[in-house]
mmCIF file of C-alpha atoms in Angstrom:
data_model
loop_
_atom_site.group_PDB
_atom_site.id
_atom_site.type_symbol
_atom_site.label_atom_id
_atom_site.label_comp_id
_atom_site.label_asym_id
_atom_site.label_seq_id
_atom_site.Cartn_x
_atom_site.Cartn_y
_atom_site.Cartn_z
ATOM 1 C CA UNK A 76 -0.020 -0.003 0.021
ATOM 2 C CA UNK A 77 1.251 3.472 -0.918
ATOM 3 C CA UNK A 78 0.985 5.770 2.076
ATOM 4 C CA UNK A 79 1.600 9.467 2.914
ATOM 5 C CA UNK A 80 2.702 10.619 6.359
ATOM 6 C CA UNK A 81 1.477 14.088 7.348
ATOM 7 C CA UNK A 82 3.190 15.830 10.261
ATOM 8 C CA UNK A 83 1.088 18.763 11.510
ATOM 9 C CA UNK A 84 3.041 21.647 13.119
ATOM 10 C CA UNK A 85 5.635 19.683 15.061
ATOM 11 C CA UNK A 86 7.423 22.927 15.850
ATOM 12 C CA UNK A 87 9.340 24.365 18.804
ATOM 13 C CA UNK A 88 6.723 26.918 19.783
ATOM 14 C CA UNK A 89 4.194 24.191 20.286
ATOM 15 C CA UNK A 90 6.403 22.028 22.461
ATOM 16 C CA UNK A 91 7.137 22.249 26.169
ATOM 17 C CA UNK A 92 8.919 23.431 28.093
ATOM 18 C CA UNK A 93 9.796 26.650 26.281
ATOM 19 C CA UNK A 94 7.358 26.881 23.404
ATOM 20 C CA UNK A 95 5.378 30.200 23.193
ATOM 21 C CA UNK A 96 2.194 28.210 22.687
ATOM 22 C CA UNK A 97 3.255 24.877 24.106
ATOM 23 C CA UNK A 98 0.755 22.091 24.128
ATOM 24 C CA UNK A 99 0.722 20.292 27.473
ATOM 25 C CA UNK A 100 2.668 17.038 27.160
ATOM 26 C CA UNK A 101 3.147 17.792 23.448
ATOM 27 C CA UNK A 102 6.717 16.459 23.612
ATOM 28 C CA UNK A 103 5.430 12.985 24.467
ATOM 29 C CA UNK A 104 4.458 12.542 20.832
ATOM 30 C CA UNK A 105 8.065 12.842 19.644
ATOM 31 C CA UNK A 106 9.335 9.231 20.215
ATOM 32 C CA UNK A 107 6.250 8.033 18.245
ATOM 33 C CA UNK A 108 6.765 10.515 15.433
ATOM 34 C CA UNK A 109 10.440 9.530 15.297
ATOM 35 C CA UNK A 110 9.533 5.858 15.122
ATOM 36 C CA UNK A 111 7.145 6.399 12.255
ATOM 37 C CA UNK A 112 9.729 8.298 10.364
ATOM 38 C CA UNK A 113 12.475 5.822 11.096
ATOM 39 C CA UNK A 114 10.588 2.581 10.509
ATOM 40 C CA UNK A 115 7.603 3.392 8.347
ATOM 41 C CA UNK A 116 7.375 2.959 4.617
ATOM 42 C CA UNK A 117 6.061 6.170 3.001
ATOM 43 C CA UNK A 118 5.525 7.177 -0.600
ATOM 44 C CA UNK A 119 5.811 10.762 0.585
ATOM 45 C CA UNK A 120 6.291 12.590 3.853
ATOM 46 C CA UNK A 121 4.661 16.004 4.247
ATOM 47 C CA UNK A 122 5.151 18.411 7.168
ATOM 48 C CA UNK A 123 3.041 21.521 7.826
ATOM 49 C CA UNK A 124 4.719 24.516 9.391
ATOM 50 C CA UNK A 125 2.875 27.396 10.981
ATOM 51 C CA UNK A 126 4.728 30.297 9.390
ATOM 52 C CA UNK A 127 3.379 33.620 10.572
ATOM 53 C CA UNK A 128 4.497 37.124 9.655
ATOM 54 C CA UNK A 129 4.833 39.567 12.594
ATOM 55 C CA UNK A 130 1.556 41.186 13.670
ATOM 56 C CA UNK A 131 -0.375 38.212 12.397
ATOM 57 C CA UNK A 132 -4.103 38.418 12.839
ATOM 58 C CA UNK A 133 -4.138 35.577 15.358
ATOM 59 C CA UNK A 134 -1.687 37.316 17.757
ATOM 60 C CA UNK A 135 -3.378 38.943 20.743
ATOM 61 C CA UNK A 136 -0.608 41.593 20.646
ATOM 62 C CA UNK A 137 -2.037 42.927 17.367
ATOM 63 C CA UNK A 138 -5.407 43.811 18.926
ATOM 64 C CA UNK A 139 -5.810 46.813 21.292
ATOM 65 C CA UNK A 140 -6.554 45.229 24.633
ATOM 66 C CA UNK A 141 -6.399 41.765 23.078
ATOM 67 C CA UNK A 142 -5.806 38.816 25.428
ATOM 68 C CA UNK A 143 -4.568 35.401 24.468
ATOM 69 C CA UNK A 144 -7.134 32.581 24.508
ATOM 70 C CA UNK A 145 -10.023 34.947 23.806
ATOM 71 C CA UNK A 146 -11.774 35.653 20.469
ATOM 72 C CA UNK A 147 -12.449 38.660 18.293
ATOM 73 C CA UNK A 148 -14.869 39.203 15.403
ATOM 74 C CA UNK A 149 -13.294 40.391 12.209
ATOM 75 C CA UNK A 150 -13.886 40.345 8.439
ATOM 76 C CA UNK A 151 -12.429 37.834 6.002
ATOM 77 C CA UNK A 152 -10.082 39.865 3.863
ATOM 78 C CA UNK A 153 -11.394 38.427 0.638
ATOM 79 C CA UNK A 154 -15.043 37.740 1.114
ATOM 80 C CA UNK A 155 -15.718 40.399 3.780
ATOM 81 C CA UNK A 156 -17.938 38.021 5.724
ATOM 82 C CA UNK A 157 -17.650 38.081 9.447
ATOM 83 C CA UNK A 158 -15.457 35.448 11.056
ATOM 84 C CA UNK A 159 -14.488 34.554 14.610
ATOM 85 C CA UNK A 160 -10.762 34.851 15.271
ATOM 86 C CA UNK A 161 -9.176 33.013 18.160
ATOM 87 C CA UNK A 162 -6.273 35.011 19.738
ATOM 88 C CA UNK A 163 -3.026 33.440 20.846
ATOM 89 C CA UNK A 164 0.359 34.531 22.122
ATOM 90 C CA UNK A 165 2.747 35.430 19.376
ATOM 91 C CA UNK A 166 4.064 32.164 18.024
ATOM 92 C CA UNK A 167 5.799 30.575 15.064
ATOM 93 C CA UNK A 168 7.004 33.967 13.727
ATOM 94 C CA UNK A 169 8.958 33.622 10.540
ATOM 95 C CA UNK A 170 12.702 33.572 11.124
ATOM 96 C CA UNK A 171 12.574 32.717 14.861
ATOM 97 C CA UNK A 172 13.647 29.530 16.559
ATOM 98 C CA UNK A 173 10.115 28.862 17.729
ATOM 99 C CA UNK A 174 9.009 28.626 14.093
ATOM 100 C CA UNK A 175 11.417 25.851 13.271
ATOM 101 C CA UNK A 176 10.455 22.215 13.111
ATOM 102 C CA UNK A 177 11.556 20.255 16.187
ATOM 103 C CA UNK A 178 15.199 19.322 15.818
ATOM 104 C CA UNK A 179 14.835 15.507 15.719
ATOM 105 C CA UNK A 180 12.076 15.780 13.155
ATOM 106 C CA UNK A 181 14.056 18.168 10.979
ATOM 107 C CA UNK A 182 17.058 15.891 11.097
ATOM 108 C CA UNK A 183 15.023 12.911 9.932
ATOM 109 C CA UNK A 184 13.381 14.945 7.147
ATOM 110 C CA UNK A 185 16.842 16.150 5.990
ATOM 111 C CA UNK A 186 18.136 12.558 5.981
ATOM 112 C CA UNK A 187 15.152 11.293 3.983
ATOM 113 C CA UNK A 188 15.749 14.057 1.391
ATOM 114 C CA UNK A 189 19.429 13.059 1.140
ATOM 115 C CA UNK A 190 18.585 9.428 0.713
ATOM 116 C CA UNK A 191 15.377 9.555 -1.396
ATOM 117 C CA UNK A 192 15.467 12.991 -3.091
ATOM 118 C CA UNK A 193 13.864 16.337 -2.394
ATOM 119 C CA UNK A 194 10.427 15.179 -3.604
ATOM 120 C CA UNK A 195 10.206 12.487 -0.970
ATOM 121 C CA UNK A 196 9.715 15.002 1.842
ATOM 122 C CA UNK A 197 8.048 18.407 1.481
ATOM 123 C CA UNK A 198 7.284 21.223 3.973
ATOM 124 C CA UNK A 199 3.995 23.082 3.513
ATOM 125 C CA UNK A 200 4.005 26.555 5.170
ATOM 126 C CA UNK A 201 0.644 27.922 6.308
ATOM 127 C CA UNK A 202 -0.667 30.968 8.093
ATOM 128 C CA UNK A 203 1.496 33.164 5.876
ATOM 129 C CA UNK A 204 -1.183 35.771 5.224
ATOM 130 C CA UNK A 205 -0.996 38.505 7.825
ATOM 131 C CA UNK A 206 -4.779 39.123 7.773
ATOM 132 C CA UNK A 207 -6.011 35.518 7.494
ATOM 133 C CA UNK A 208 -5.404 32.602 9.859
ATOM 134 C CA UNK A 209 -4.967 29.045 8.686
ATOM 135 C CA UNK A 210 -5.252 26.036 10.952
ATOM 136 C CA UNK A 211 -5.415 23.497 8.217
ATOM 137 C CA UNK A 212 -2.455 22.157 6.303
ATOM 138 C CA UNK A 213 -4.813 22.089 3.351
ATOM 139 C CA UNK A 214 -5.493 25.883 3.597
ATOM 140 C CA UNK A 215 -5.242 27.906 0.368
ATOM 141 C CA UNK A 216 -3.310 31.207 0.763
ATOM 142 C CA UNK A 217 -5.096 34.373 -0.315
ATOM 143 C CA UNK A 218 -2.734 34.781 -3.296
ATOM 144 C CA UNK A 219 -3.889 31.356 -4.648
ATOM 145 C CA UNK A 220 -7.630 31.688 -4.075
ATOM 146 C CA UNK A 221 -8.632 32.735 -7.602
ATOM 147 C CA UNK A 222 -9.674 29.134 -8.208
ATOM 148 C CA UNK A 223 -11.354 29.014 -4.785
ATOM 149 C CA UNK A 224 -10.438 28.122 -1.232
ATOM 150 C CA UNK A 225 -11.648 24.515 -1.212
ATOM 151 C CA UNK A 226 -9.154 22.166 0.331
ATOM 152 C CA UNK A 227 -9.082 20.129 -2.901
ATOM 153 C CA UNK A 228 -7.387 23.199 -4.594
ATOM 154 C CA UNK A 229 -4.547 23.224 -2.062
ATOM 155 C CA UNK A 230 -0.898 22.476 -2.670
ATOM 156 C CA UNK A 231 -1.082 19.684 -0.110
ATOM 157 C CA UNK A 232 -4.070 18.035 -1.847
ATOM 158 C CA UNK A 233 -2.204 18.186 -5.130
ATOM 159 C CA UNK A 234 0.928 16.594 -3.696
ATOM 160 C CA UNK A 235 -1.041 13.758 -2.053
ATOM 161 C CA UNK A 236 -3.027 13.174 -5.245
ATOM 162 C CA UNK A 237 0.155 13.162 -7.360
ATOM 163 C CA UNK A 238 1.758 10.637 -4.986
ATOM 164 C CA UNK A 239 -1.054 8.220 -5.796
ATOM 165 C CA UNK A 240 -1.459 7.083 -2.179
ATOM 166 C CA UNK A 241 -4.157 4.949 -0.651
ATOM 167 C CA UNK A 242 -3.661 6.027 2.941
ATOM 168 C CA UNK A 243 -2.905 9.294 4.751
ATOM 169 C CA UNK A 244 -1.371 8.907 8.232
ATOM 170 C CA UNK A 245 -1.593 12.053 10.432
ATOM 171 C CA UNK A 246 0.380 13.070 13.517
ATOM 172 C CA UNK A 247 1.079 16.340 15.246
ATOM 173 C CA UNK A 248 -0.214 19.265 17.260
ATOM 174 C CA UNK A 249 -2.761 20.142 18.340
ATOM 175 C CA UNK A 250 -5.505 17.566 17.939
ATOM 176 C CA UNK A 251 -8.287 19.995 18.754
ATOM 177 C CA UNK A 252 -7.110 22.722 16.433
ATOM 178 C CA UNK A 253 -4.645 22.280 13.525
ATOM 179 C CA UNK A 254 -4.831 18.482 13.379
ATOM 180 C CA UNK A 255 -8.566 18.444 13.573
ATOM 181 C CA UNK A 256 -8.930 21.003 10.735
ATOM 182 C CA UNK A 257 -6.327 19.333 8.618
ATOM 183 C CA UNK A 258 -7.983 15.987 8.933
ATOM 184 C CA UNK A 259 -11.504 17.371 8.250
ATOM 185 C CA UNK A 260 -10.114 19.072 5.168
ATOM 186 C CA UNK A 261 -8.476 15.836 4.030
ATOM 187 C CA UNK A 262 -11.936 14.287 4.206
ATOM 188 C CA UNK A 263 -13.373 17.109 2.115
ATOM 189 C CA UNK A 264 -10.566 16.867 -0.459
ATOM 190 C CA UNK A 265 -11.022 13.127 -0.664
ATOM 191 C CA UNK A 266 -14.701 13.605 -1.587
ATOM 192 C CA UNK A 267 -14.067 16.465 -4.041
ATOM 193 C CA UNK A 268 -11.331 14.607 -5.891
ATOM 194 C CA UNK A 269 -13.269 11.296 -5.881
ATOM 195 C CA UNK A 270 -10.579 9.422 -3.926
ATOM 196 C CA UNK A 271 -10.801 6.551 -1.602
ATOM 197 C CA UNK A 272 -8.054 7.653 0.830
ATOM 198 C CA UNK A 273 -7.950 5.808 4.209
ATOM 199 C CA UNK A 274 -7.366 8.660 6.567
ATOM 200 C CA UNK A 275 -5.766 7.639 9.864
ATOM 201 C CA UNK A 276 -4.847 9.578 13.014
ATOM 202 C CA UNK A 277 -2.098 8.032 15.203
ATOM 203 C CA UNK A 278 -3.387 7.922 18.808
ATOM 204 C CA UNK A 279 -0.054 8.225 20.556
ATOM 205 C CA UNK A 280 1.241 10.954 18.221
ATOM 206 C CA UNK A 281 -1.314 13.715 18.823
ATOM 207 C CA UNK A 282 -2.029 15.910 21.847
ATOM 208 C CA UNK A 283 -4.728 18.541 22.484
ATOM 209 C CA UNK A 284 -4.652 22.109 23.795
ATOM 210 C CA UNK A 285 -7.753 21.186 25.715
ATOM 211 C CA UNK A 286 -7.464 17.574 26.882
ATOM 212 C CA UNK A 287 -11.089 17.501 28.035
ATOM 213 C CA UNK A 288 -12.167 17.938 24.410
ATOM 214 C CA UNK A 289 -10.044 15.078 23.090
ATOM 215 C CA UNK A 290 -12.867 12.542 23.228
ATOM 216 C CA UNK A 291 -15.363 14.787 21.423
ATOM 217 C CA UNK A 292 -12.817 15.663 18.733
ATOM 218 C CA UNK A 293 -12.069 12.017 18.242
ATOM 219 C CA UNK A 294 -15.674 11.114 17.976
ATOM 220 C CA UNK A 295 -16.334 13.966 15.460
ATOM 221 C CA UNK A 296 -13.470 12.782 13.243
ATOM 222 C CA UNK A 297 -14.543 9.169 13.445
ATOM 223 C CA UNK A 298 -18.043 10.231 12.396
ATOM 224 C CA UNK A 299 -16.405 11.640 9.242
ATOM 225 C CA UNK A 300 -14.913 8.256 8.443
ATOM 226 C CA UNK A 301 -11.487 8.830 9.972
ATOM 227 C CA UNK A 302 -9.779 5.943 11.821
ATOM 228 C CA UNK A 303 -7.615 6.177 14.930
ATOM 229 C CA UNK A 304 -4.880 3.553 15.192
ATOM 230 C CA UNK A 305 -1.772 2.906 17.223
ATOM 231 C CA UNK A 306 1.804 3.298 16.039
ATOM 232 C CA UNK A 307 2.268 -0.503 16.043
ATOM 233 C CA UNK A 308 -0.673 -0.957 13.663
ATOM 234 C CA UNK A 309 1.135 1.113 11.047
ATOM 235 C CA UNK A 310 4.626 -0.340 11.133
ATOM 236 C CA UNK A 311 6.004 -3.515 9.470
ATOM 237 C CA UNK A 312 5.552 -6.604 11.585
#
């Protein structure tokens, strides 16, 4: 079976103990992510990277009186419809150490590229528009939305489609935000493209910002046809 591994935002700013927006126990996913990279057989490995400009719309510091972990109402810069914007501490700012992929992950991606070529492992940067947030790895930047913002039009959907995979395996941070949205968008892209992708989330390799929501998020994704499996289920016997 041809499979894609999708790493969602395994970046320093989302990892304890020093990350600006550290997910509690987020570092516990790393041994499992490493093992999947080291032992798994992948047609392609894809890694999303939150890659924000300074004064990004999601930063509480941009809003007068803004406080992290609250929300603001704003307008979509293209459609002008009202949207709810969650506010966070400044994080994953372009050019900062916090924006970088976790060291062990980056080393493994570099090694894969050296051994199998640059097309075997690709980084997808998201959240690059200063006035538009993007949780999903399938998000379409404003500069590429002439054909629409549907996940099926995204760079990530094209890469997965071109790799001719049957299964997409997802790990990363955080389950209740960027992982959830990425997986939901993978489901939408699957339908729009007429594919039969088996979409799998690895239980041990995701963590939530809000652990009390983990069960409801899991149930929501399962209702969309997503499977949750363990690392051992995905590695050669």
